[in-house]
C-alpha positions as a printed Julia matrix, in Angstrom:
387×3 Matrix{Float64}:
 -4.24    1.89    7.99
 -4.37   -1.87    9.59
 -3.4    -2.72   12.61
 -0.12   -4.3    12.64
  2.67   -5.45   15.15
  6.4    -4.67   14.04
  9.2    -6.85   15.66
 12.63   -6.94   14.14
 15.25   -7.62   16.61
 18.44   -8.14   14.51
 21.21   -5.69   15.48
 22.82   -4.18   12.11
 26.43   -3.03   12.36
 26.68   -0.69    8.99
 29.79    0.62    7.46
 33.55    0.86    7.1
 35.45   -1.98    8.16
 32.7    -3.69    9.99
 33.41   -7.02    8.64
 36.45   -7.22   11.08
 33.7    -6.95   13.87
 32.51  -10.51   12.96
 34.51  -12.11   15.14
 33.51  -10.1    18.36
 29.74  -10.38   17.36
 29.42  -14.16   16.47
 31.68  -14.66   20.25
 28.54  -13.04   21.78
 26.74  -16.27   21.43
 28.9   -19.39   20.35
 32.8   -20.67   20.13
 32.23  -23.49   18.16
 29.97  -22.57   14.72
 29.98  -23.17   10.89
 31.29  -20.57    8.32
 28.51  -21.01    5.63
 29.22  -19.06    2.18
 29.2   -19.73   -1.36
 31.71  -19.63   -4.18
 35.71  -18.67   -4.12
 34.76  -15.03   -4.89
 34.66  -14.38   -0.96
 38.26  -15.63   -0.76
 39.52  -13.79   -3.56
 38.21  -10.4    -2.39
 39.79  -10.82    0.75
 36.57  -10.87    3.09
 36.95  -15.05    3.87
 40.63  -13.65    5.58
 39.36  -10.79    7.21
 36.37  -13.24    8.88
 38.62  -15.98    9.56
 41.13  -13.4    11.52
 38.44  -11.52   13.45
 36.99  -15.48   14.27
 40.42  -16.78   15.69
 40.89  -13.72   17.64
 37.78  -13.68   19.13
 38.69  -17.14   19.74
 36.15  -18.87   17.93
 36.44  -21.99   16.32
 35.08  -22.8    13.1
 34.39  -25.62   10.72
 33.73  -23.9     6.92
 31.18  -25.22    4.38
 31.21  -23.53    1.01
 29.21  -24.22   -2.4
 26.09  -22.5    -1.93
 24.61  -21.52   -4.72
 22.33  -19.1    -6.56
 18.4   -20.34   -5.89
 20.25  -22.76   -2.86
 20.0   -26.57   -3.11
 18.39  -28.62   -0.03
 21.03  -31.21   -0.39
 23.35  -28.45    0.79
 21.25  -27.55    4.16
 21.25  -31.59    4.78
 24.8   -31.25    4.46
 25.19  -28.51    6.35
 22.77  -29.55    9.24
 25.45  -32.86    9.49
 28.35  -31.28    9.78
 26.86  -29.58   12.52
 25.49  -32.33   14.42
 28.7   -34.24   13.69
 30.9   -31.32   15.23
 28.9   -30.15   17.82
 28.5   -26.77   16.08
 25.91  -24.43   17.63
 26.01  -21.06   15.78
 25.95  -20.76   12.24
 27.63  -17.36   10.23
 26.24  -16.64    6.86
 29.14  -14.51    4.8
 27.36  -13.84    1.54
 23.84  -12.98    0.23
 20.54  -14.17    0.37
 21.16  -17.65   -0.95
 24.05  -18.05    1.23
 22.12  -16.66    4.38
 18.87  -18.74    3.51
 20.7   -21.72    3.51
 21.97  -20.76    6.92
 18.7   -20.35    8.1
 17.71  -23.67    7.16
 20.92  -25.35    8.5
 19.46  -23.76   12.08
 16.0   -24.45   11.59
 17.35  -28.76   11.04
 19.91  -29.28   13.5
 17.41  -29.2    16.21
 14.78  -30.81   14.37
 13.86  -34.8    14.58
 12.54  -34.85   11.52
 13.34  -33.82    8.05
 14.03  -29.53    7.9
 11.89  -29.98    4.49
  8.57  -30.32    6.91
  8.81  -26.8     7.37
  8.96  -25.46    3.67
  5.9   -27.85    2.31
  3.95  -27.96    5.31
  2.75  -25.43    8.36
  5.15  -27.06   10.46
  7.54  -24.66   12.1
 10.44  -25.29   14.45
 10.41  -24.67   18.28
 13.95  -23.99   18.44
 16.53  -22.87   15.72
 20.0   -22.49   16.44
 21.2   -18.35   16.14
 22.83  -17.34   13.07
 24.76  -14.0    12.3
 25.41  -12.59    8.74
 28.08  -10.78    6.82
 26.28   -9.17    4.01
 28.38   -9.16    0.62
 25.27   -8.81   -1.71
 22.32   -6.29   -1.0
 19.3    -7.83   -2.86
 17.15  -10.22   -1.16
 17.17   -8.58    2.0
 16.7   -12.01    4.3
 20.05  -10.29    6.46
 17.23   -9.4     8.94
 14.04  -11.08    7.32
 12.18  -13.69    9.56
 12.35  -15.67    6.22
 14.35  -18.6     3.97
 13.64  -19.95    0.31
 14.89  -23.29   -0.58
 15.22  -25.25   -3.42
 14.57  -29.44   -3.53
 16.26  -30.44   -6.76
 14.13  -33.51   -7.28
 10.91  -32.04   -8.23
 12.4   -28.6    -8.93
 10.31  -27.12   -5.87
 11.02  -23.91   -4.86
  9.54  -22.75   -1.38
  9.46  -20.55    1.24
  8.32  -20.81    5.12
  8.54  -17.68    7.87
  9.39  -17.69   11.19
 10.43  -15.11   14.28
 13.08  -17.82   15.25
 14.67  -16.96   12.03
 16.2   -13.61   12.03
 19.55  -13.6    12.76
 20.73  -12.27   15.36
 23.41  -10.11   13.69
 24.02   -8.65   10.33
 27.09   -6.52    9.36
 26.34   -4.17    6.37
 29.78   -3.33    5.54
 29.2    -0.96    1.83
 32.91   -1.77    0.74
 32.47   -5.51    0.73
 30.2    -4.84   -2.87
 33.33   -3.4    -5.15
 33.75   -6.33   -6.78
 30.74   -7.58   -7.49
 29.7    -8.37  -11.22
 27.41   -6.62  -13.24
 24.84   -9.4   -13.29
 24.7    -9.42   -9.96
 24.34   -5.49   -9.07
 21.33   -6.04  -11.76
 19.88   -8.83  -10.47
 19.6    -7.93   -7.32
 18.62   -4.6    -7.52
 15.7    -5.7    -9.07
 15.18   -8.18   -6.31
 15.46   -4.78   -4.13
 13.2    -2.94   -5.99
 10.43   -6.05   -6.08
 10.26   -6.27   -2.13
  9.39   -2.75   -2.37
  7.09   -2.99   -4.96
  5.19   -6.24   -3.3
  4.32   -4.09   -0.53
  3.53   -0.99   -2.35
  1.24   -2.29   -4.67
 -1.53   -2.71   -2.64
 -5.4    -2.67   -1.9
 -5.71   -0.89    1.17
 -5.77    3.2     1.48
 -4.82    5.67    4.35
 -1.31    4.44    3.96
  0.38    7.65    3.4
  3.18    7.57    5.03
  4.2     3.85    4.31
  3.82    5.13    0.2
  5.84    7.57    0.54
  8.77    5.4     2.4
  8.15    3.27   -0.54
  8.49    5.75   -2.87
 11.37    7.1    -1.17
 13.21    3.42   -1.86
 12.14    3.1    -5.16
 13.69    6.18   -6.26
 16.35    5.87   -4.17
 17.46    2.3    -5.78
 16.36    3.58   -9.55
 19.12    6.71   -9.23
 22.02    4.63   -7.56
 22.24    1.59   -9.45
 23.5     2.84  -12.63
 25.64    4.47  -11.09
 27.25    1.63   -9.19
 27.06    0.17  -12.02
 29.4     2.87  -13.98
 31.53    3.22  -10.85
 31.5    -0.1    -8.71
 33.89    1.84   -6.38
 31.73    4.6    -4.57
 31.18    3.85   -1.1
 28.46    6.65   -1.08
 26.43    4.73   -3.99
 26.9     1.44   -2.33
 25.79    2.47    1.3
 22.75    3.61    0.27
 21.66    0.5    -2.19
 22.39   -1.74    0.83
 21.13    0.06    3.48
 17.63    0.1     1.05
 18.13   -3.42   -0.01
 17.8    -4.0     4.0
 14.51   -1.79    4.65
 13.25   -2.9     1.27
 12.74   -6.19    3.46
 12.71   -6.14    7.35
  9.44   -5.54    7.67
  8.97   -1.86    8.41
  7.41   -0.91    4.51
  4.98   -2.81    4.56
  3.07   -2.0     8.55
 -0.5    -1.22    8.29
 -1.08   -2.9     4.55
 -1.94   -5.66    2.94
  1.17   -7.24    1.09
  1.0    -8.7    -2.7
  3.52  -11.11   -3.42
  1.88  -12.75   -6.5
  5.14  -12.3    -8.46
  7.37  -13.48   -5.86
  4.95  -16.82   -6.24
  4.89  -16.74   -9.72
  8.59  -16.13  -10.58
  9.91  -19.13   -7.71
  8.11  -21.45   -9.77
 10.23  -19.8   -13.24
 13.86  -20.19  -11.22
 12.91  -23.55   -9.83
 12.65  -25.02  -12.95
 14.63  -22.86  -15.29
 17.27  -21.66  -12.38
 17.35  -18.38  -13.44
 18.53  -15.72  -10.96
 15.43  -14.6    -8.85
 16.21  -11.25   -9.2
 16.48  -11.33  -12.95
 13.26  -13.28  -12.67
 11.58  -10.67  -10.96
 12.43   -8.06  -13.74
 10.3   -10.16  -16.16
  7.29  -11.46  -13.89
  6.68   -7.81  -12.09
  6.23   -6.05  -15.31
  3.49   -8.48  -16.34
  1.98   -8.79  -13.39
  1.61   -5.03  -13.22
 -0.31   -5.01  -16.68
 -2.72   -7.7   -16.04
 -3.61   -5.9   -12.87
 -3.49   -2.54  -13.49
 -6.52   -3.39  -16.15
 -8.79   -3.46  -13.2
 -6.92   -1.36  -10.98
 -5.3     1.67  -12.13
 -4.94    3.96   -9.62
 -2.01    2.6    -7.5
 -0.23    2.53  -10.61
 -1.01    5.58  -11.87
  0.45    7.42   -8.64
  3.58    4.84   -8.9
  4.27    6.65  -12.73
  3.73   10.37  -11.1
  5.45    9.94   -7.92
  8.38    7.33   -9.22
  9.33    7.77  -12.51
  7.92   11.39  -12.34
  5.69   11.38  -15.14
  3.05   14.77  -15.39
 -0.55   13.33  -14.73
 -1.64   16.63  -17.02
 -5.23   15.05  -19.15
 -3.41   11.58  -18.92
 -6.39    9.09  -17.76
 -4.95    6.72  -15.08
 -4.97    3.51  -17.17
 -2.29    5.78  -19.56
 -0.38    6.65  -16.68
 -0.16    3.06  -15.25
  0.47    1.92  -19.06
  3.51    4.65  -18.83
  4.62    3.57  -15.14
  5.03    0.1   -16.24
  6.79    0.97  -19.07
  9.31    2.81  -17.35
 10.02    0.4   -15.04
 10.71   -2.06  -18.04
 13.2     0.62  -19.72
 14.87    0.64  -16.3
 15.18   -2.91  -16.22
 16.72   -3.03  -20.15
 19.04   -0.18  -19.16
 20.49   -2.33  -16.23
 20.95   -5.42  -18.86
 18.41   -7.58  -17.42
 15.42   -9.63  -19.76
 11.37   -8.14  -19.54
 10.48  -11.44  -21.14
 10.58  -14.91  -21.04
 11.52  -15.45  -25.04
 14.39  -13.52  -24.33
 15.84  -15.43  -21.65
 15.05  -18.28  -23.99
 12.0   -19.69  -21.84
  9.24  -21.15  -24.5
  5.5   -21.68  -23.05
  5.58  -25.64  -22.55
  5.7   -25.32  -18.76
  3.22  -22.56  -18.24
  0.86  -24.89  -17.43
  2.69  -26.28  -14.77
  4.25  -23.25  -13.07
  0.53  -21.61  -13.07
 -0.84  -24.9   -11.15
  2.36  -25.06   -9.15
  2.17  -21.71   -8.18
 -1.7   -21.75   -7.02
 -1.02  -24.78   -5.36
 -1.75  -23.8    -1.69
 -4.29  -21.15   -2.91
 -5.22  -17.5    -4.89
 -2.27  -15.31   -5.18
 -2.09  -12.05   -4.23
 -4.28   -9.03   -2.12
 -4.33   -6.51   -5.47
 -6.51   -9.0    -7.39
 -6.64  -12.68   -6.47
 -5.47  -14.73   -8.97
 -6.49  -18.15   -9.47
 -4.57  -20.59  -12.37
 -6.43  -18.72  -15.42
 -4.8   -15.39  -14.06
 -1.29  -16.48  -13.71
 -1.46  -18.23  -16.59
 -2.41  -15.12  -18.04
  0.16  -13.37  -16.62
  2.73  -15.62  -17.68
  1.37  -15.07  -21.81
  1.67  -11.35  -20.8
  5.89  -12.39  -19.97
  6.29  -13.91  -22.95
């Protein structure tokens, strides 16, 4: 095991009703702030009014920026990081999911910035002062409700990218189960898979002596493969839904992956596939992971072998590891099929003409990856493998 340092100081409030808490939470820290969420959805289910309330009661005031969207836009942040200039706004409360609370992110990392918030996404700049941020979680999938993390989108080049900071997690995240009732099918799939990948980035790794951090992987894994269809079947179950969000938040704040080396080749690989195809990461994840896990496994068996035995519970009996892994990864795909989502790129009617440029894109700043280091050839034969 490596030697690591764990630091995750966001306070999670988790279950019934917390959403009303937001108000009492976000007064902790500002009066004046910006209400950052996406689409009408969070108005229609009722959680925009039950935010707003606990806000004015608290006595918060609030100016209210909507429009965020899936794989979020930096022309958005800009315009988010104005409004709060322009209104002296000093706190900013994420009520969505990850695209929603990325964006939020950025919008803190820019207001106190001189220059433009992009520096810290395409360079190793990083601000010296963000301003807080709080979240109400309506979407467990990409985890970033207590991540030291944001992924942004610059719609001119189609540039997906990523930077990490401690100054980024927020200092609040409300986990409230009943808040994901209503959420469509796509989007239980999607980011499931999303779930399942942060798991998998960490699991999937080169280092041994990691017992314990396996089997807290493993514990995830199966944990998200036996709840989702059934939230899925019956988007009402409080039980089903408190445990897919409460995984969807250790999945990524840190704690899985302590005394390993982290992958994250696939996460690389499939920004450059939604930046320039805008497909839902998540569902971009179920396509890129399975590929990525074949190409690798070639050379590498073993950690894939024990992912088909101890996830998917598949006998070892005579099997030789490469047919276990072979059997592993194939489960994971049926899993993936069964939950609606694409395991290739045809299907989601992506053709090969930009391989070339995701593979460069994606190599960009360096190898990929601790499993195997891949260089352009690899991804690019990784991306043939998604086709």
């Amino acid at each position: 095991m490596n030697n690591f340092i764990w630091y995750n100081p966001t306070r999670i409030l988790f279950g019934r009703g917390t959403h009303n808490e937001a108000g009492r939470e976000t007064a902790a820290y500002s009066r004046r702030i910006l209400l950052l969420y996406g689409g009408e959805s969070l108005k229609a289910a009722g959680t925009y009014g039950a935010i707003t309330k606990s806000l004015t009661e608290a006595g918060v005031e609030y100016r209210e920026l909507g429009g965020v969207r899936p794989n979020p836009r930096l022309s958005l942040v800009r315009q988010g990081i104005s409004l709060c200039r322009r209104e002296g706004l000093d706190f900013v409360l994420a009520a969505g999911g990850g695209s929603v609370i990325d964006t939020a992110k950025a919008i803190a990392a820019g207001v106190l910035y001189l220059g433009d918030v992009w520096d810290f996404y395409h360079t190793k700049k990083r601000p010296e002062r963000v301003l807080p941020t709080g979240v109400v979680l309506t979407i467990p999938a990409a985890g970033s409700e207590s991540s030291d993390g944001s992924v942004i989108t610059r719609e001119e080049e189609n540039e997906k990218k990523s930077f990490c900071s401690p100054l980024l997690y927020p200092k609040f995240a409300i986990l409230n189960p009943e808040l994901c009732y209503t959420l469509p099918k796509r989007q239980i799939a999607a980011g499931s898979a999303d779930i399942l990948a942060h798991v998998m980035e960490r699991y999937f790794s080169p280092n041994g002596n990691t017992e314990l951090s396996d089997r807290l992987c493993e514990a995830a894994m199966k944990t998200i493969i036996h709840n989702v269809p059934l939230a899925l079947a019956d988007p009402d179950r409080y039980e089903v839904w408190a445990e897919l969000m409460w995984a969807g938040n250790v999945a990524h704040n840190g704690l899985l992956g302590k005394g390993r080396e982290e992958d994250w080749a696939s996460h690389n690989i499939e920004h450059e596939l939604s930046a320039l195809y805008d497909i839902a990461h998540g569902a971009g994840l179920a396509i890129v992971f399975p590929a990525w896990m074949k190409a690798v496994s070639r050379r590498n068996p073993e950690r894939f072998a024990q992912f088909a035995e101890r996830v998917f519970g598949i006998e070892a009996e005579d099997k030789r590891e490469d047919e276990m892994a072979a059997l592993g990864i194939s489960c994971l795909e049926n899993f993936f099929r069964k939950l609606g989502l694409f395991t290739t790129l045809s299907e989601a009617g992506i053709d090969d003409s930009q391989f070339s440029r995701m593979a460069g894109r994606a190599v960009a700043g360096g190898s990929l990856g601790s499993m195997e280091k891949l260089d352009q050839t690899a991804v690019m034969e990784i991306l043939e493998l998604a086709r």
